[in-house]
Every structure is written in C-alpha cells, then in structure tokens.
Amino acid sequence: MSAPRLDVAAIKKDFPILEREVHGGRLVYLDSANTSQKPRAVLDAMARYYEQSNANVHRGTYLIAEEATAALEGARAKVARFIGASAAREIVFTKNATEALNLVAKAWGRANLHAGDVAVLTELEHHANIVPWHQLHDELGIELRWIPVLPSGHLDLRDLEALVEGAKVVSFAAMSNVLGTILPVEQLVTAAHAAGAIAVVDASQLVPHVATDVQAWGADFVAFTGHKMCGPTGIGVLWGTEAILDATPPFLTGGEMILNVTKEGFTPNEIPWKFEAGTPPIAEAVGLGAAVDYLTGLGMDAVRAHEVELTAYALRVLHEQFGDDLTIHGPSEAIERGGVLSFTFDDVHPHDLTQVFDEHGVCVRAGHHCAKPLMRVLGAPATARASLYVYNDEADVDALSDAIAAAADFFGASR
Ligand SMILES: Cc1ncc(COP(=O)(O)O)c(C=O)c1O
C-alpha cells in the first residue's frame, strides 16, 4: 500500500515564518538540514507552557510545578514512542546532538577506553562525531580508524570486518548531512557488535525525515537534535539502552543528577536524570513534544515518501536544466538518500552562489557543513547545500533552479 501523501499547501500554512516576504518576494526556505522551521503548534505549546505552567521541575510541591514536571516527563515519553525506545528512562535530554555525542565520548569513553583502543568512524561524519573522539585520542591515546566514502557517496564496506576488528566503539551517522546518503545502520551495528564494539548512531539528519526504530537498529546509543525536526533550539536527545546508561558514569554534574551529596562525595540519581545536570530545557522539551505530535500527525511514512518524490524531482529538473555544469554530490537515486542536495556550479564559489540565491528569497547554506574530512574526500572545499522538508514543494525546487540560472547569468558562468 502506498503511503498517504502530504498536503504541502496546507502544511505551509502551519509555519508562520513562511508567510513573510524577503527582498520583496516569498521566502523559499531550503536549509532544513541546518535547522528546520517551527510549526505554530510548537510555538503555541511553548508559549502556553510559559503563560500557564512555568515553574522549575522535580522540586515544587505546588500545582504549576507539578504541571511543569508532567510536561517535561510527558515530552520524554512522546520522544521515546517516536523512536521506538522501550522506556522513557532511556531518553536523556541534552542541549543538542553535539552535547549528546560528547556525553558518549566523555562519559562512556573516558570510563571504558584506554591507550591503544580503537574507535571506528566514517569519513562522512559531522565534526560533532569526530572532535570528541579526537579529544580522546589526545587525552587517552585511542586510535581512530575511518570507513572510507566512495565517489558515489556510499560507504566502502569491502573491508568493514577488518576495519572494526578489535574496535571498542563504532560511531557513525545514519544519514550524511552533506551527501544525504542513508547509511546501512543495521549492518554497521551488527558488524560493531560482532567485533565486540558498541555502536553509536548520530541520527541527527535521519530522525526528522524517516521513521526510526532504535530497537530494530539494536545500537547502544543514538543521538539527535530537536531543532532539525520542527522543534526548538536548545534541546537534543541521547537514547541509550537501559544497561549502557546505567553503566555509564555521569557527564556534567550538579542539580537534578544528584541523589545525595555529603562532604565525602555524591550518589548520582537514576537514569535518565543522572545525565541531566542543572535545570533542564523544560519549555524546549514541551516544544519538542509538540514537534513529535506534529510529525506523527503528518505520518513519518508520508514524510519520507514526499521527500523521496521531491528529491527525485529536484535531481531530474536540475540535471535537465544545468547538465554537467552542476555537480550534485551523493547517491544518484532519491530512494538511497535524504532530501539534501549539495552541489557546486561551474567554477562559481558556493558562497557567491548563495548570495545571489538570497536576492531571490532562496535560503541555501554554503560552506563545509562541519564535515571537513568529507569535503577533502570530495575534493571541494565548500558546496552549496539545498535541503528539503515537509513544507517544500516543486515550486520551491523551481525557485532554486531559477536562482541558479540567475547566478549563472550574473557570474557569466559557461552554460
Ligand atoms: C549529522 C549531524 N550530526 C550532528 C549535528 C549537530 O547538531 P547540533 O548542532 O544540533 O548539535 C548536525 C547538525 O548539523 C548534523 O547534521
């Protein structure tokens, strides 16, 4: 049975920012891999929380403090259901995905890794899943190995078994933020476990776009970030199995992560609060819970089907219009990728391209996308990256195409 379709015209109306004009025209937002826009339901839920129930959590004995606690814990339960976690206590709220990945490296890594131990990454990782491991290399003397990326944008898995042999941790993105490539998560998790390593999945780009079932993946940790999935900034998620979260020492300390403190020492709280030092992002959790409700209402199968269709349209239209002048990196088949289109056009610098796009109201990011090792593999110091979400349609892709044509005219690129 085919997935129900998204009513994009109706969805656009859910996002107040899409009503505004920029440079005298409509706003064409094509930067959702960077951060997504927020539907009114999320903005309203956060405003309602502040207007009606604002209080600190887990401490008050009065009504609105109990409401605030229920709102925070209710959001945790929604997130757990959304990613197929077996219990809400497996959901740790962090500031963002970067903090979640740092938690894994700094708390689990420092407790479990020693000089000479191996961490395996892929060449397409975001810096958030590289630098914490570099720090452990410098601090503890761990060794980093890299799963290579092929020119097609897929991983080269021919030597996977040898690469993970003897490793203690295999940490990888579920979807590349530059190439859009969807990685074979279950295969990588299985290989990690067969080698005796834990598997850490950076699902920042996947969770907003593809129905996710962390138990089916079988990983040990999964990190993602609220602001790319219609939620607010300031909140991220680390999911871990109960066993690994229980066995991992606290990361940041103080406040809610404490059960008892004496002059001699401290006893940490139970999971997940053991990892949530200080006042948590309460309004942000409420917003994330509302974002989860919003995406659930759309249906994640419909979200994915829409993005595959729109990505296929974009790949076709852009290729037809610009041929070999436009290089789009990553897998050529829409079904193998998310709606992330990183490209270079002729010899025009991506920053120059996106400045012209801006004059046409088209928001596209240019740069290295926090994935410098991958950019070196691609042989491009920077790309322009257009990224699609539930509120984009063919007219937005056409606007991108027109903006590229305008930039080509402006810079006199050969066409
Ligand atoms: C694959 C990937 N991992 C991690 C991150 C970091 O997310 P945040 O900045 O919300 O911590 C990003 C954000 O661009 C990303 O694309």
XYZ file of C-alpha atoms and ligand atoms in Angstrom:
431
model
C 0.000 0.000 0.000
C 1.435 3.398 -0.899
C 1.958 5.960 1.881
C -0.609 8.762 2.200
C 0.556 11.975 0.544
C 1.348 15.191 2.338
C -0.872 18.194 1.691
C 2.041 20.622 1.338
C -0.145 23.671 0.647
C -1.869 23.098 3.998
C 1.430 22.310 5.743
C 2.964 25.598 4.536
C 0.182 27.420 6.382
C 1.230 25.722 9.637
C 4.579 27.556 9.539
C 4.142 31.290 10.246
C 7.623 32.208 9.014
C 6.756 31.002 5.509
C 4.213 33.834 5.275
C 6.872 36.525 5.459
C 8.410 38.256 2.483
C 12.125 38.669 1.911
C 13.633 41.034 -0.661
C 10.146 41.741 -1.985
C 9.252 38.116 -2.678
C 8.222 34.945 -0.874
C 10.591 33.130 1.446
C 11.835 29.896 -0.101
C 13.395 28.012 2.775
C 15.776 25.287 1.623
C 18.041 24.952 4.655
C 16.240 22.449 6.861
C 19.278 20.183 7.227
C 20.745 23.151 9.079
C 17.661 23.897 11.143
C 14.000 23.326 10.345
C 11.235 25.894 10.632
C 8.749 25.562 13.505
C 5.012 24.999 13.112
C 2.536 27.131 15.028
C 1.660 24.086 17.165
C 5.199 24.081 18.576
C 5.305 27.854 19.120
C 1.888 27.758 20.813
C 2.806 24.842 23.075
C 5.901 26.689 24.307
C 4.009 29.967 24.815
C 1.225 28.113 26.649
C 3.769 26.462 28.916
C 5.349 29.812 29.824
C 1.997 31.542 30.211
C 0.300 28.833 32.271
C 2.716 26.397 33.906
C 6.196 27.917 34.120
C 7.984 26.597 37.219
C 11.083 24.554 37.914
C 10.670 20.790 37.669
C 11.035 17.889 40.113
C 11.220 20.243 43.093
C 7.950 22.078 43.640
C 5.028 20.751 45.622
C 2.582 23.246 44.134
C 0.262 22.824 41.157
C 2.161 24.604 38.400
C 5.447 22.924 39.406
C 3.701 19.582 39.119
C 2.338 20.639 35.726
C 5.824 21.640 34.567
C 7.250 18.290 35.703
C 4.428 16.425 33.969
C 5.060 18.444 30.790
C 8.784 17.601 30.800
C 8.244 13.923 31.532
C 5.331 13.753 29.100
C 7.599 15.073 26.354
C 10.170 12.424 27.244
C 7.534 9.711 26.842
C 6.481 11.135 23.442
C 10.079 11.141 22.198
C 10.540 7.566 23.441
C 7.470 6.389 21.489
C 8.550 8.332 18.392
C 11.866 6.464 18.091
C 10.660 3.083 19.341
C 12.512 3.194 22.680
C 11.354 0.584 25.168
C 11.025 3.093 28.032
C 11.049 6.854 28.657
C 14.003 6.447 31.047
C 16.154 5.611 28.012
C 15.697 9.199 26.777
C 18.243 11.724 28.049
C 17.599 15.366 27.207
C 20.726 17.278 26.241
C 21.334 20.713 24.738
C 21.689 19.324 21.194
C 23.136 16.359 19.304
C 26.639 17.704 19.793
C 26.263 17.512 23.567
C 24.731 14.034 23.279
C 27.728 12.773 21.297
C 30.118 14.473 23.710
C 28.310 12.726 26.550
C 29.018 9.350 24.922
C 32.680 10.120 24.265
C 33.405 11.910 27.531
C 31.335 9.829 29.969
C 31.236 6.348 28.397
C 34.542 6.807 26.543
C 36.611 8.026 29.480
C 35.305 5.175 31.632
C 35.795 2.433 29.062
C 38.595 3.347 26.670
C 42.350 3.134 27.188
C 45.529 3.786 25.213
C 45.561 1.775 22.001
C 41.796 1.107 21.985
C 40.168 1.661 18.614
C 37.209 3.875 17.694
C 35.895 3.484 14.136
C 34.226 6.437 12.393
C 33.251 7.067 8.787
C 34.722 9.723 6.527
C 31.337 11.420 6.211
C 30.862 12.342 9.871
C 29.828 15.765 11.131
C 32.504 17.352 13.329
C 30.233 16.664 16.320
C 31.002 12.965 15.851
C 34.695 13.453 15.154
C 36.145 16.023 17.518
C 35.094 14.325 20.797
C 36.924 11.179 19.601
C 39.953 13.271 18.576
C 39.974 14.602 22.114
C 40.061 11.033 23.466
C 42.915 10.311 21.077
C 44.833 13.245 22.566
C 43.794 12.517 26.146
C 43.878 8.716 26.331
C 45.803 7.638 23.257
C 42.912 5.868 21.490
C 43.328 5.073 17.785
C 40.840 6.280 15.149
C 40.034 4.246 12.053
C 37.905 5.522 9.185
C 35.408 3.738 6.946
C 36.016 5.304 3.508
C 33.431 7.015 1.310
C 33.197 6.048 -2.385
C 32.826 8.645 -5.154
C 29.158 7.540 -5.390
C 28.589 8.867 -1.867
C 28.127 5.402 -0.363
C 30.415 3.887 2.233
C 33.068 1.499 1.013
C 32.229 -1.511 3.168
C 34.516 -4.015 1.443
C 36.956 -4.032 4.380
C 34.375 -3.462 7.102
C 35.205 -6.601 9.057
C 38.924 -5.805 9.124
C 38.279 -2.145 9.985
C 36.142 -2.928 13.018
C 38.248 -5.876 14.217
C 39.350 -5.266 17.798
C 37.425 -1.964 17.994
C 35.720 -0.820 21.190
C 33.326 1.635 19.545
C 31.905 2.206 16.059
C 30.261 5.625 15.740
C 28.557 6.793 12.560
C 25.856 8.999 11.077
C 22.578 7.406 9.976
C 22.318 9.985 7.190
C 25.030 12.271 5.824
C 24.334 15.974 6.282
C 26.312 16.703 3.100
C 25.581 13.834 0.716
C 22.183 12.785 2.000
C 23.390 9.179 1.882
C 21.370 6.892 4.130
C 23.781 4.509 5.801
C 23.118 0.780 6.371
C 22.657 1.261 10.117
C 21.740 -2.320 10.990
C 24.688 -3.742 9.024
C 27.093 -1.394 10.800
C 25.602 -2.159 14.217
C 25.851 -5.908 13.559
C 29.482 -5.559 12.449
C 30.288 -3.467 15.528
C 28.730 -5.973 17.898
C 30.355 -8.948 16.144
C 33.700 -7.255 16.807
C 32.816 -6.650 20.460
C 32.368 -2.882 19.984
C 29.461 -0.683 20.991
C 27.545 1.068 18.190
C 26.786 4.791 18.402
C 24.442 6.298 15.803
C 24.326 10.018 15.030
C 20.741 10.165 13.747
C 20.530 13.981 13.624
C 19.629 14.001 9.935
C 17.558 10.831 9.865
C 15.084 11.104 12.754
C 13.386 14.242 11.332
C 12.775 12.551 7.973
C 12.493 8.761 8.302
C 10.502 6.624 10.757
C 13.083 5.463 13.284
C 13.068 2.340 15.436
C 16.078 2.291 17.722
C 15.291 -1.188 18.992
C 15.241 -2.578 15.448
C 18.647 -0.971 14.883
C 19.982 -2.648 18.016
C 22.502 0.154 18.644
C 23.796 1.122 22.082
C 23.491 4.912 21.794
C 21.553 7.118 19.341
C 21.923 10.913 19.287
C 19.748 13.519 17.561
C 18.731 17.137 17.844
C 15.350 18.832 18.307
C 15.731 21.867 16.081
C 16.028 19.900 12.827
C 12.698 18.117 13.436
C 10.334 21.100 13.837
C 11.322 21.507 17.491
C 13.068 24.429 19.168
C 16.786 25.002 19.527
C 18.346 24.167 22.888
C 17.244 20.541 23.139
C 18.767 17.318 21.886
C 18.341 13.672 22.732
C 20.617 10.837 23.681
C 18.912 7.463 23.628
C 20.778 4.575 25.203
C 19.847 1.087 26.260
C 18.991 0.958 29.924
C 22.001 -1.305 30.526
C 24.552 1.031 28.974
C 23.050 4.182 30.512
C 23.083 2.516 33.949
C 26.715 1.516 33.496
C 27.876 4.934 32.245
C 29.057 7.482 34.806
C 27.550 10.994 34.849
C 28.825 13.566 32.366
C 28.023 17.048 33.709
C 27.315 17.232 37.420
C 25.177 19.198 39.855
C 21.462 19.839 40.312
C 18.968 17.210 39.218
C 21.574 14.499 38.541
C 22.182 14.064 42.267
C 20.524 11.641 44.688
C 22.671 12.569 47.673
C 25.676 14.741 48.460
C 27.881 14.637 51.537
C 31.198 16.288 52.274
C 32.786 12.998 51.271
C 31.133 12.512 47.918
C 27.885 12.116 45.966
C 25.428 9.483 44.794
C 24.060 10.035 41.284
C 20.351 9.913 40.525
C 18.762 7.147 38.447
C 18.671 7.294 34.649
C 17.805 9.436 32.792
C 18.137 12.238 35.380
C 21.679 11.078 36.209
C 22.693 12.734 32.925
C 20.608 15.897 33.267
C 22.617 18.284 35.395
C 21.042 21.582 36.392
C 17.666 22.935 35.322
C 16.686 21.074 32.147
C 15.360 22.703 28.956
C 11.718 22.477 30.077
C 9.975 24.737 27.545
C 12.186 23.246 24.836
C 11.109 19.733 25.833
C 7.494 20.865 25.630
C 8.225 22.236 22.147
C 9.938 19.017 21.112
C 6.960 17.010 22.368
C 4.678 19.191 20.243
C 7.005 18.700 17.255
C 6.792 14.935 17.721
C 2.971 15.230 17.800
C 3.074 17.346 14.643
C 5.285 14.908 12.704
C 3.281 11.948 13.994
C 0.137 13.683 12.743
C 1.672 14.014 9.278
C 2.831 10.396 9.426
C 6.531 9.628 9.057
C 5.896 7.267 6.127
C 4.166 10.110 4.296
C 7.041 12.471 5.206
C 9.585 10.057 3.748
C 7.505 9.362 0.618
C 7.132 13.105 -0.002
C 10.850 13.705 0.356
C 11.824 10.843 -1.936
C 9.434 12.170 -4.581
C 10.602 15.776 -4.230
C 14.277 14.788 -4.187
C 13.784 12.760 -7.372
C 12.091 15.790 -8.937
C 14.965 18.059 -7.897
C 17.646 15.679 -9.188
C 15.817 15.389 -12.531
C 14.985 19.065 -13.028
C 18.394 20.365 -12.020
C 20.167 17.840 -14.217
C 17.926 18.643 -17.195
C 18.468 22.362 -16.781
C 22.167 22.561 -15.988
C 23.687 19.272 -17.186
C 27.341 18.814 -16.313
C 27.780 22.430 -15.144
C 26.059 21.389 -11.931
C 27.679 18.694 -9.797
C 25.340 17.239 -7.188
C 27.239 15.075 -4.721
C 25.890 11.876 -3.219
C 23.849 8.898 -4.452
C 22.101 9.395 -7.794
C 18.922 7.564 -6.690
C 16.489 9.508 -4.469
C 15.499 6.330 -2.617
C 19.068 5.971 -1.293
C 19.254 9.446 0.150
C 17.507 12.131 2.117
C 16.459 15.478 0.669
C 19.910 17.023 0.954
C 21.394 18.351 -2.289
C 24.996 19.524 -2.021
C 26.256 20.997 -5.230
C 28.839 23.083 -6.975
C 28.066 25.048 -10.110
C 30.731 25.513 -12.757
C 33.563 27.483 -11.149
C 31.331 29.814 -9.134
C 32.193 29.804 -5.444
C 29.291 28.381 -3.364
C 29.209 31.493 -1.153
C 28.795 33.685 -4.241
C 26.029 31.375 -5.474
C 24.075 31.529 -2.234
C 24.376 35.320 -2.059
C 22.620 35.559 -5.404
C 20.061 32.982 -4.214
C 19.327 35.228 -1.238
C 18.360 38.090 -3.543
C 15.696 35.714 -4.883
C 14.494 34.810 -1.379
C 16.058 31.362 -1.630
C 17.764 30.286 1.610
C 20.558 27.781 0.962
C 23.647 27.162 3.053
C 27.166 27.293 1.643
C 30.349 26.053 3.270
C 31.982 22.887 4.558
C 28.867 21.915 6.579
C 31.001 20.922 9.585
C 32.281 17.897 7.677
C 35.790 18.903 6.642
C 37.244 15.370 6.328
C 34.420 14.563 3.867
C 35.000 17.774 1.918
C 38.608 16.671 1.472
C 37.396 13.328 0.071
C 35.047 15.177 -2.307
C 37.888 17.466 -3.375
C 35.670 20.517 -2.825
C 36.442 22.975 -0.018
C 32.792 24.019 0.020
C 29.426 23.257 -1.559
C 26.053 24.955 -1.684
C 23.516 22.748 0.111
C 19.785 22.905 -0.504
C 17.772 20.738 1.850
C 14.095 19.824 1.697
C 11.441 19.191 4.301
C 7.706 18.716 4.726
C 6.860 22.314 3.755
C 8.755 22.271 0.445
C 7.185 21.546 -2.909
C 8.058 21.534 -6.598
C 7.632 25.330 -6.770
C 10.440 25.668 -4.204
C 12.706 23.446 -6.291
C 11.793 25.511 -9.369
C 12.692 28.667 -7.427
C 16.093 27.124 -6.671
C 16.537 26.278 -10.323
C 15.679 29.865 -11.337
C 18.093 31.210 -8.723
C 20.914 29.015 -10.062
C 20.149 30.305 -13.581
C 20.249 33.893 -12.281
C 23.606 33.253 -10.598
C 24.934 31.715 -13.811
C 23.930 34.850 -15.726
C 25.360 37.119 -13.064
C 28.733 35.402 -12.916
C 28.805 34.699 -16.643
C 29.372 31.019 -15.990
C 29.684 28.902 -19.126
C 26.346 27.297 -19.979
C 24.863 14.719 11.079
C 24.867 15.765 12.138
N 25.322 15.482 13.353
C 25.327 16.375 14.344
C 24.880 17.664 14.138
C 24.936 18.633 15.266
O 23.682 19.080 15.624
P 23.568 20.233 16.736
O 24.283 21.426 16.147
O 22.132 20.460 16.912
O 24.275 19.736 17.931
C 24.415 18.028 12.883
C 23.968 19.426 12.617
O 24.172 19.965 11.565
C 24.402 17.062 11.858
O 23.961 17.358 10.630
